Amino acid sequence: MKNDKHTNRNTDMIEKISILAQLSLTEEEKILAGEDMARMLDFFALLSAWEEKEQDPVESTDVRNGGREAVPGDSTVGAEETAGRIETTKTEITKITGNILRRDEVTNEEAGEELMANAPLQKNGMFVVPLSISAGYEEETGDGEN
Amino acid sequence: MTERTDQKNIDHDSAGLLSLSATTLSSLITGRQVAAAEALDAVFSKIEEREEKLHCYITIDKEGAYRRAKQVQEDIDSGLLKGPLAGVPVAVKDNICTKGLRTTCGSKMLEHFVPTYDAAVMEKLGAAGCILIGKTNMDEFAFGSTTETSAFGPTYHPLDPTLVPGGSSGGSAAAVASGEAFAALGSDTGGSVRQPATCCGVVGCKPTYGSVSRYGLVAYASSMDQIGPLAKNAADCRALFSVICGQDHRDATSVAAVEEKRNFDTFDTADLKGLRIGALMPGTEEENGNGTWKAVSETADRFRKMGAGVSACKTEFDDLLLPVYYVLAQAEASSNLERFDGVKYGYRTKDPMGERDYHEMVKRSRSEGFGSEVRRRILTGCYVLSEGYYDAYYAKAMKIREKIREAYDRLLTEYDLLLGPVMKDPIPKIGESLKDPFRMYSGDLYTVAANLTGHPAISFPAVKDAEGLPIGLQLTGRYFEEGLLFAAVEALEGCRENSN
């Protein structure tokens, strides 16, 4: 039931997404992609259903009792030590998220030719691409000379 | 040239050399008991013998390797080079840029791409005197966990050619396990170092997010990608990590903390006494048919014998790990892979339709250049980022990711280390995962958490199953405490040697 709904929705959806993805898909590929997308969204179902709520603290159970009896870790930790550790963790996270930035400058100008060597098509040090304005435009304006 | 030291204890044939760890080999090379070229000879004789069947490499640079070995030998002889990995032949995953040596990412899109610069980690390996053998096979753009989505064909498991070597750094793992390299680098976005290391029976580490520069690593999911070492043992992993880590102004996410906290050299295995380890015991013994459950409890016992306190612990959000990971990874991938447009570098379509219109050229180049798994992930990524779905998927996944990070942080204040499985299922057969990619995705269950939270994690061979195949486990630690991970695995290795 849910899958059917997904499949129908996705047939149209794939058309739109393939434009965003800059991919050209054959009719057969579109059908397959629609099926894949439906399965993918099923795979994400728990995420869609998730709602924010207060989480319970992590439980700890002793492995040697078959995981039945809840006991603290073998080596007991004082509240102070735990608080200290939480503080340390916070500092570490700040360190992780603190990005380093640099000026946006060209530093390898001289490597231009080398870099261009990987281009599929180039002329006089410039990338060669097909027309990016549609041929229809030329016809309409009669400006086909350029 | 000065005299060589006593040679009587070293077996100079290739089998003798290949049995050595990277750090032991290097100590013999810097002690001038073994020549750098001899180590290369051993590796290339193994490549000659096995590569045709295993297919660990996409590109092998034999000429460059010997040229480099000559230079390294000169630097060692003149006393310039002394480091713990000098002269060691290494393999590098093919998504890490190597100047003048093609870097394909396992894709037709980059089949002929030759980088004009070295990745930061390549500069560092070079400065340490490591010798690059070649570029290893991988899942296309690292999208996979079996190395089968490579446009250049799969890599086969060194112990059983009907099995996959894991992935996406499967070429690197198989190269180290088979003796086609002494150590290797891979990249880990959702388990791509730890999972193949587990399959192949070697040690693999996903360092803390931000500890290794990703300048020159072809991006997959930038908020999770990390480059990590794969090696024969924890000491080699430690040595490789200490070479490649450090802040780099060319990667804005790299952090200085790793340098401030170079305690990964100072942790001692004796520090395991009093250590608190939380054991993640998923399900029951019956549910874990591949022996993982037994491996966790046996390893927990070994830790206890060394004086550590081990108790079972539970993680939260287990059901949400994979959906959150796949939403975020695919969203980021679709954005990162937008740069492949057939203009600046990479594949361009030969289709005449593409010659007439720019947009048609871009679309056809991408559709022909990317394999099916890459196309699938780009499409999903675009979907979850598109208007109307962004909040339901991407934004929500970001929110839950933060909750997951908080939950793991809480756990890691209670415990010093978390011990748990790497793989949910036995090593897949070749061809099995291609038929059902969703089954492959579900196999990432135990590895993605460390990528979502940024914590360091190491996988190591723990036991062997009935067929003699390795079963690996994983240890996760606090930010920048890689040293403790290496020490803990070293202690287990020592304990295993003693019992043999």
XYZ file of C-alpha atoms in Angstrom:
646
model
C 0.000 0.000 0.000
C 2.652 2.406 1.186
C 4.955 1.167 -1.558
C 2.374 1.796 -4.281
C 1.923 5.317 -3.084
C 5.681 5.774 -3.076
C 6.057 4.318 -6.553
C 3.437 6.605 -8.083
C 4.808 9.617 -6.375
C 8.314 8.730 -7.370
C 7.668 8.314 -11.079
C 7.039 12.054 -11.290
C 9.576 12.797 -8.633
C 12.451 11.105 -10.447
C 11.943 13.377 -13.439
C 12.338 16.438 -11.230
C 15.226 15.007 -9.182
C 17.168 13.965 -12.278
C 17.213 17.644 -13.321
C 18.647 18.636 -9.930
C 21.107 15.739 -10.118
C 22.109 16.678 -13.686
C 21.654 13.116 -14.859
C 19.886 11.993 -18.006
C 17.989 8.772 -17.423
C 16.359 6.513 -19.979
C 12.700 5.571 -19.434
C 13.815 2.200 -18.091
C 16.315 3.832 -15.746
C 13.629 6.190 -14.462
C 11.417 3.255 -13.463
C 14.316 1.531 -11.712
C 15.330 4.757 -9.980
C 11.733 5.202 -8.801
C 11.765 1.725 -7.273
C 15.125 2.362 -5.638
C 13.897 5.664 -4.269
C 10.821 4.002 -2.781
C 13.024 1.448 -1.024
C 15.378 4.182 0.114
C 12.496 6.149 1.633
C 11.312 3.012 3.415
C 14.870 2.696 4.708
C 14.530 6.251 6.048
C 11.068 5.624 7.541
C 12.220 5.536 11.180
C 13.856 8.888 10.706
C 10.655 10.448 9.407
C 8.752 9.008 12.345
C 11.216 10.326 14.927
C 10.072 13.104 17.211
C 12.186 14.986 19.654
C 11.667 14.054 23.286
C 13.633 13.916 26.475
C 15.990 10.949 26.260
C 16.607 8.559 29.104
C 20.150 8.411 30.405
C 22.316 5.546 29.156
C 21.880 2.326 31.093
C 24.778 0.228 32.197
C 24.474 -3.487 32.812
C 27.055 -5.996 33.866
C 28.070 -8.317 31.063
C 28.946 -11.134 33.413
C 25.380 -11.323 34.702
C 24.133 -11.900 31.217
C 23.298 -8.216 30.931
C 20.368 -8.548 33.364
C 21.457 -6.687 36.431
C 22.115 -2.996 36.196
C 25.307 -2.023 37.995
C 27.722 0.855 37.550
C 30.989 0.250 35.631
C 33.523 -2.006 37.393
C 35.744 0.849 38.416
C 33.613 3.298 40.342
C 33.699 6.916 39.270
C 33.036 9.813 41.586
C 30.590 12.520 40.542
C 33.429 15.037 40.518
C 35.491 12.986 38.139
C 32.515 12.546 35.801
C 31.836 16.288 35.851
C 35.488 16.900 35.062
C 35.335 14.521 32.146
C 32.222 16.175 30.737
C 34.022 19.539 30.891
C 37.019 18.060 29.065
C 34.758 16.615 26.386
C 33.154 20.019 25.852
C 36.583 21.586 25.378
C 37.499 18.875 22.897
C 34.342 19.517 20.869
C 35.174 23.224 20.708
C 38.588 22.275 19.429
C 37.043 20.060 16.782
C 34.535 22.567 15.519
C 36.963 25.495 15.478
C 37.786 25.664 11.777
C 40.880 27.362 10.482
C 40.375 29.795 7.668
C 42.698 31.296 5.086
C 42.500 34.028 2.486
C 40.868 33.007 -0.763
C 43.845 33.658 -2.986
C 45.253 32.014 -6.081
C 48.548 30.430 -5.119
C 49.189 28.239 -8.136
C 48.713 30.563 -11.080
C 51.834 29.234 -12.732
C 50.322 25.727 -12.780
C 47.595 26.855 -15.199
C 48.854 24.864 -18.145
C 49.335 21.751 -16.029
C 45.803 22.079 -14.660
C 44.362 22.566 -18.139
C 45.979 19.321 -19.268
C 43.147 17.406 -17.566
C 40.423 19.243 -19.499
C 38.532 17.058 -21.988
C 38.641 19.901 -24.540
C 40.601 23.162 -24.496
C 41.751 25.931 -26.794
C 44.195 28.775 -26.097
C 44.200 27.989 -22.390
C 40.404 28.029 -22.128
C 37.831 25.280 -21.616
C 35.810 24.529 -24.729
C 32.116 23.780 -24.148
C 29.058 23.467 -26.389
C 26.611 26.356 -26.632
C 24.939 27.010 -23.313
C 22.134 29.090 -24.829
C 19.705 27.005 -26.817
C 19.828 26.994 -30.620
C 16.205 28.203 -30.558
C 17.358 31.553 -29.247
C 19.577 32.100 -32.305
C 16.756 31.323 -34.699
C 14.281 33.582 -32.951
C 16.591 36.579 -32.916
C 18.153 35.824 -36.281
C 21.536 36.354 -34.666
C 23.265 33.181 -35.819
C 26.547 34.707 -36.899
C 28.417 34.667 -33.583
C 79.475 3.616 2.197
C 79.868 2.515 5.796
C 79.710 -1.092 6.886
C 76.509 -2.963 7.261
C 75.663 -4.311 10.655
C 75.353 -7.966 11.481
C 73.151 -9.758 8.990
C 72.988 -13.209 10.478
C 69.526 -12.890 12.014
C 67.694 -11.515 9.019
C 66.169 -13.674 6.400
C 66.703 -11.676 3.238
C 64.511 -13.756 0.968
C 61.193 -12.162 0.176
C 59.156 -14.443 2.456
C 61.416 -13.489 5.344
C 61.089 -9.777 4.671
C 57.348 -9.935 4.024
C 56.761 -11.527 7.415
C 58.051 -8.349 9.075
C 55.878 -5.493 10.260
C 56.398 -2.064 8.675
C 58.123 -0.597 11.726
C 60.432 -3.614 12.125
C 61.303 -3.496 8.441
C 62.069 0.206 8.711
C 64.309 -0.288 11.735
C 66.305 -2.830 9.710
C 66.465 -0.457 6.734
C 67.597 2.521 8.817
C 69.989 0.178 10.636
C 71.217 -0.710 7.159
C 70.709 -4.412 7.557
C 68.201 -4.424 4.724
C 68.254 -2.177 1.643
C 65.150 -0.198 0.711
C 65.300 -1.782 -2.756
C 65.313 -5.269 -1.197
C 62.029 -4.525 0.552
C 60.597 -3.333 -2.761
C 61.871 -6.498 -4.504
C 59.967 -8.571 -1.940
C 56.754 -6.614 -2.465
C 56.988 -6.750 -6.247
C 57.655 -10.490 -6.206
C 54.442 -10.883 -4.204
C 52.605 -8.611 -6.638
C 53.942 -10.704 -9.513
C 52.659 -13.833 -7.769
C 49.201 -12.693 -6.621
C 48.039 -9.429 -8.158
C 46.499 -10.948 -11.267
C 44.068 -12.912 -9.085
C 43.554 -10.394 -6.256
C 43.445 -7.089 -8.140
C 44.418 -4.918 -5.169
C 45.729 -2.107 -7.339
C 44.287 0.116 -10.044
C 47.678 1.635 -10.893
C 51.115 0.282 -9.988
C 54.109 2.614 -10.247
C 57.068 0.234 -10.243
C 59.477 2.618 -11.946
C 58.592 5.490 -9.636
C 58.903 3.224 -6.602
C 62.472 2.150 -7.453
C 63.437 5.737 -8.284
C 62.093 6.794 -4.903
C 63.793 3.874 -3.120
C 67.146 5.008 -4.502
C 66.608 8.516 -3.112
C 65.390 7.204 0.245
C 68.398 4.899 0.497
C 70.747 7.824 -0.176
C 69.014 9.906 2.490
C 69.251 7.048 4.979
C 72.898 6.440 4.164
C 73.721 10.109 4.612
C 71.852 10.186 7.926
C 69.132 12.590 6.721
C 66.294 10.122 7.150
C 65.729 8.252 10.394
C 61.975 8.005 10.986
C 60.121 4.845 12.036
C 58.716 4.250 8.552
C 61.681 5.183 6.359
C 62.047 2.852 3.399
C 58.669 1.144 3.897
C 56.731 0.301 0.686
C 53.157 1.540 1.090
C 49.935 1.473 -0.913
C 47.482 4.365 -1.096
C 43.774 4.346 -1.883
C 42.972 5.735 -5.319
C 40.929 8.677 -4.013
C 44.054 10.338 -2.595
C 45.727 12.654 -5.111
C 49.229 11.751 -6.247
C 51.097 14.262 -8.386
C 51.754 12.898 -11.848
C 50.139 9.523 -11.054
C 46.553 9.006 -12.131
C 43.903 9.048 -9.431
C 40.670 7.416 -10.563
C 38.466 6.983 -7.452
C 37.556 3.656 -9.035
C 35.455 5.554 -11.577
C 35.290 5.851 -15.329
C 34.709 9.549 -14.616
C 38.341 9.952 -13.518
C 39.908 7.133 -15.530
C 42.516 9.458 -17.077
C 42.733 12.081 -14.343
C 46.324 12.951 -13.403
C 46.531 15.277 -10.365
C 48.886 18.232 -10.573
C 49.542 18.153 -6.847
C 50.096 15.747 -3.967
C 47.548 15.317 -1.174
C 48.787 16.527 2.233
C 49.156 12.918 3.409
C 51.307 12.122 0.353
C 53.676 14.969 1.227
C 53.882 13.601 4.736
C 54.458 9.991 3.661
C 57.157 11.263 1.287
C 58.894 13.266 4.019
C 58.819 10.179 6.268
C 60.613 8.148 3.585
C 57.709 5.863 2.692
C 57.803 4.467 -0.832
C 54.567 4.504 -2.825
C 53.956 1.233 -4.696
C 50.664 2.182 -6.298
C 47.049 3.214 -5.983
C 44.615 0.711 -4.561
C 41.224 -0.394 -5.817
C 38.073 0.929 -4.149
C 34.326 1.191 -4.511
C 33.539 3.946 -7.001
C 33.997 7.270 -5.151
C 34.039 5.128 -1.959
C 30.302 4.417 -2.314
C 30.113 0.842 -1.118
C 31.492 -1.677 1.330
C 32.675 -4.537 -0.896
C 35.012 -2.918 -3.514
C 32.732 -4.384 -6.188
C 31.395 -1.080 -7.505
C 34.846 -0.151 -8.850
C 34.710 0.601 -12.588
C 37.921 -1.425 -12.866
C 36.475 -4.654 -11.474
C 36.420 -6.057 -7.933
C 39.232 -6.928 -5.568
C 39.144 -10.499 -4.239
C 39.634 -11.618 -0.643
C 43.240 -12.809 -0.083
C 42.134 -15.914 1.857
C 39.140 -16.916 -0.242
C 38.647 -15.617 -3.813
C 34.877 -16.271 -3.658
C 34.566 -13.532 -1.009
C 34.833 -9.753 -1.146
C 37.661 -8.023 0.769
C 35.228 -5.508 2.268
C 35.257 -1.879 1.267
C 35.449 0.737 0.236
C 39.206 0.617 0.963
C 39.221 -3.066 -0.052
C 42.308 -2.772 -2.258
C 44.338 -1.288 0.594
C 43.208 -3.963 3.074
C 43.832 -6.853 0.666
C 47.255 -5.436 -0.279
C 48.396 -5.345 3.360
C 46.920 -8.769 4.149
C 48.479 -10.438 1.095
C 51.951 -8.889 1.378
C 51.489 -6.696 -1.686
C 52.228 -3.755 0.636
C 53.649 -3.359 4.149
C 51.037 -0.765 5.102
C 48.422 1.370 3.403
C 46.184 4.394 3.613
C 42.450 4.297 3.125
C 39.587 6.690 3.778
C 36.680 6.109 6.141
C 33.324 7.863 5.745
C 31.053 5.176 7.218
C 33.485 2.336 7.996
C 35.518 2.152 4.808
C 38.838 1.584 6.619
C 37.639 -0.482 9.588
C 35.312 -2.842 7.739
C 37.753 -4.040 5.000
C 40.502 -4.253 7.646
C 38.193 -6.581 9.569
C 37.412 -8.714 6.508
C 41.096 -9.095 5.630
C 42.410 -9.572 9.190
C 44.481 -6.401 9.502
C 44.299 -3.364 11.807
C 42.539 -0.220 10.558
C 41.948 3.118 12.227
C 39.464 5.927 11.597
C 41.075 8.850 13.392
C 39.227 11.678 15.153
C 37.485 13.962 12.651
C 39.869 16.805 11.941
C 43.086 15.082 12.953
C 44.301 14.285 9.422
C 44.298 16.845 6.605
C 42.026 15.924 3.715
C 43.706 18.290 1.284
C 43.891 16.191 -1.864
C 41.349 13.559 -0.774
C 38.499 13.403 -3.284
C 35.480 14.343 -1.164
C 32.582 11.969 -0.498
C 30.763 13.257 2.611
C 32.865 16.097 3.956
C 31.435 16.140 7.474
C 32.536 12.523 7.973
C 35.483 11.703 5.655
C 38.780 10.885 7.379
C 41.962 9.323 6.011
C 43.216 6.440 8.115
C 45.969 3.803 8.250
C 45.673 0.068 7.546
C 48.522 -2.085 8.800
C 49.629 -5.490 10.028
C 49.522 -4.451 13.680
C 48.687 -1.598 16.028
C 52.286 -0.357 16.289
C 52.444 0.130 12.517
C 49.081 1.895 12.617
C 50.336 4.198 15.340
C 53.483 5.006 13.335
C 51.486 5.752 10.174
C 48.990 7.871 12.070
C 51.717 9.909 13.741
C 53.169 10.591 10.272
C 49.908 11.717 8.631
C 48.163 13.616 11.461
C 48.396 17.343 12.109
C 46.781 20.633 11.231
C 46.989 21.933 7.678
C 45.805 25.365 6.568
C 44.590 23.836 3.295
C 41.916 21.817 5.136
C 39.821 24.197 7.220
C 38.406 21.324 9.290
C 41.803 20.075 10.407
C 42.539 20.971 14.015
C 45.565 21.780 16.107
C 44.326 19.729 19.046
C 45.844 16.590 17.632
C 49.288 18.154 17.815
C 48.785 19.490 21.321
C 47.690 16.053 22.315
C 50.318 13.846 20.798
C 49.772 11.435 23.651
C 49.338 8.634 21.145
C 53.081 8.127 21.526
C 53.104 8.112 25.289
C 50.257 5.776 26.249
C 51.602 2.609 27.685
C 49.942 -0.784 27.568
C 50.334 -0.785 31.360
C 47.768 2.033 31.410
C 45.088 -0.556 30.711
C 44.980 -1.277 34.439
C 41.893 0.382 35.842
C 40.604 1.291 32.406
C 36.827 1.256 32.053
C 35.595 -0.471 28.949
C 31.974 -0.574 27.863
C 31.134 -3.665 25.863
C 28.428 -3.343 23.237
C 26.746 -6.720 23.029
C 24.231 -6.597 20.247
C 21.368 -9.098 20.515
C 22.073 -12.604 21.688
C 24.684 -15.191 20.832
C 22.188 -17.016 18.570
C 21.377 -13.869 16.640
C 25.018 -13.240 15.882
C 25.761 -16.328 13.857
C 29.112 -15.093 12.612
C 30.767 -15.521 16.001
C 30.922 -11.802 16.773
C 29.166 -12.176 20.091
C 31.695 -14.783 21.228
C 34.520 -12.555 19.989
C 33.273 -9.641 22.099
C 33.002 -11.697 25.260
C 36.386 -13.391 24.749
C 38.062 -10.058 24.126
C 36.313 -8.589 27.168
C 37.829 -11.407 29.230
C 41.287 -10.665 27.849
C 40.926 -7.032 28.843
C 39.812 -8.064 32.309
C 42.880 -10.258 32.713
C 44.968 -7.151 31.978
C 43.267 -5.292 34.801
C 40.629 -3.358 32.894
C 37.034 -3.175 34.101
C 34.594 -4.305 31.464
C 30.853 -3.990 31.720
C 28.132 -4.263 29.142
C 26.679 -1.019 27.950
C 23.950 0.048 25.595
C 23.961 2.706 22.956
C 20.928 4.776 22.107
C 19.554 5.584 18.691
C 20.727 2.281 17.186
C 17.703 2.131 14.874
C 18.368 5.626 13.604
C 22.099 5.299 12.876
C 21.742 4.014 9.331
C 18.917 6.296 8.183
C 20.714 9.339 9.607
C 24.017 8.292 8.076
C 22.607 7.536 4.637
C 20.577 10.748 4.467
C 23.600 12.870 5.372
C 26.193 10.924 3.379
C 24.116 10.957 0.224
C 23.165 14.614 0.600
C 26.795 15.604 0.955
C 27.850 13.258 -1.836
C 25.338 14.721 -4.279
C 26.693 18.168 -3.530
C 30.375 17.153 -3.680
C 29.971 15.264 -6.944
C 28.327 18.176 -8.689
C 31.829 19.336 -9.686
C 32.055 16.545 -12.264
C 30.638 18.281 -15.301
C 32.800 17.156 -18.208
C 34.379 20.609 -18.496
C 37.384 21.083 -16.238
C 38.533 17.489 -15.879
C 37.129 14.004 -16.037
C 35.012 12.162 -18.550
C 33.084 13.948 -21.320
C 30.449 12.244 -23.421
C 31.125 11.405 -27.058
C 27.402 11.494 -27.811
C 26.622 13.921 -30.682
C 23.612 15.235 -28.702
C 26.100 16.394 -26.090
C 28.103 18.341 -28.646
C 25.159 20.554 -29.481
C 24.026 21.691 -26.055
C 25.971 22.444 -22.879
C 23.387 21.119 -20.418
C 22.912 17.979 -22.446
C 26.699 17.491 -22.480
C 26.890 17.807 -18.671
C 23.991 15.406 -18.079
C 25.255 12.797 -20.539
C 28.836 13.032 -19.273
C 27.659 12.418 -15.724
C 25.262 9.631 -16.641
C 27.898 7.801 -18.683
C 30.839 8.568 -16.368
C 29.228 7.505 -13.073
C 28.314 3.919 -12.246
C 24.854 2.878 -11.043
C 25.594 3.050 -7.300
C 26.967 6.581 -7.654
C 23.932 7.675 -9.686
C 21.611 6.137 -7.090
C 23.251 8.058 -4.239
C 23.328 11.351 -6.140
C 19.607 11.040 -6.851
C 18.751 10.302 -3.215
C 21.032 13.095 -2.063
C 19.296 15.569 -4.334
C 15.932 14.325 -3.126
C 16.616 14.827 0.593
C 17.991 18.301 -0.083
C 15.175 19.373 -2.375
C 12.465 21.848 -1.453
C 9.664 20.246 0.510
C 11.802 17.321 1.722
C 14.778 19.122 3.249
C 13.164 19.507 6.680
C 11.730 15.997 6.776
C 15.027 14.319 5.928
C 18.186 16.405 5.923
C 17.365 18.845 8.731
C 15.942 16.059 10.876
C 18.969 13.859 10.305
C 21.215 16.732 11.401
C 19.184 17.104 14.577
C 19.355 13.405 15.417
C 23.045 13.364 14.602
C 23.587 15.887 17.381
C 21.617 13.666 19.780
C 23.753 10.692 18.781
C 26.913 12.710 19.358
C 25.685 13.730 22.814
C 24.774 10.138 23.683
C 28.220 8.842 22.695
C 29.895 11.673 24.588
C 27.941 10.704 27.696
C 28.915 7.071 27.253
C 32.548 8.061 26.832
C 32.550 9.966 30.092
C 31.421 6.806 31.811
C 33.798 4.573 29.878
C 37.303 5.130 28.527
C 36.725 2.829 25.574
C 33.791 1.160 23.873
C 34.297 -2.371 22.590
C 31.971 -3.740 19.951
C 31.545 -5.499 16.631
C 32.468 -4.141 13.204
C 30.314 -6.338 10.988
C 26.784 -7.523 11.366
C 26.979 -10.401 8.917
C 29.669 -12.784 7.690
C 31.936 -11.565 4.842
C 29.735 -11.396 1.691
C 30.334 -13.548 -1.371
C 31.420 -11.813 -4.571
C 28.302 -10.632 -6.444
C 25.919 -10.975 -3.487
C 25.806 -7.295 -2.490
C 25.454 -5.959 -6.037
C 22.116 -7.750 -6.268
C 20.790 -6.032 -3.163
C 22.487 -2.752 -2.250
C 20.130 -2.236 0.693
C 21.500 -5.309 2.362
C 24.943 -3.860 1.885
C 23.848 -0.581 3.513
C 22.550 -2.425 6.566
C 26.005 -3.961 7.004
C 27.353 -0.538 8.008
C 25.366 -0.560 11.255
C 28.267 -0.730 13.698
C 30.728 1.521 11.920
C 28.769 4.667 11.036
C 28.402 5.981 14.605
C 32.068 7.007 14.852
C 31.722 8.949 11.600
C 28.549 10.685 12.742
C 30.093 11.668 16.078
C 33.695 12.218 14.952
C 35.170 9.901 17.597
C 38.253 7.840 16.750
C 37.764 4.094 16.263
C 40.070 1.200 15.495
C 39.270 -2.257 14.171
C 41.481 -5.239 14.831
C 41.390 -8.996 14.202
C 40.037 -10.634 17.379
C 39.373 -14.314 16.643
C 39.037 -16.650 13.682
C 35.865 -18.415 12.622
C 35.545 -22.124 11.826
C 36.814 -21.554 8.272
C 39.860 -19.682 9.518
C 38.500 -16.308 8.406
C 39.184 -13.354 10.669
C 36.500 -11.793 12.852
C 37.343 -8.254 13.830
C 36.150 -5.986 16.592
C 36.176 -2.283 17.137
C 37.250 0.055 19.909
C 35.931 3.606 20.025
C 37.592 6.258 22.154
C 37.356 9.894 23.153
C 38.336 12.668 20.789
C 42.076 12.654 20.062
C 42.711 9.568 22.195
C 43.970 7.466 19.314
C 46.963 6.641 21.523
C 44.775 4.703 23.899
C 43.193 2.791 20.996
C 46.605 1.748 19.675
C 47.821 0.807 23.163
C 44.743 -1.292 23.875
C 45.058 -3.220 20.615
C 48.800 -3.642 21.163
C 48.063 -5.109 24.578
C 45.638 -7.613 23.015
C 48.209 -8.518 20.360
C 50.795 -9.098 23.087
C 48.370 -11.231 25.047
C 47.658 -13.324 21.944
C 51.362 -13.830 21.219
C 51.940 -15.008 24.775
C 49.136 -17.547 24.593
C 50.438 -18.998 21.289
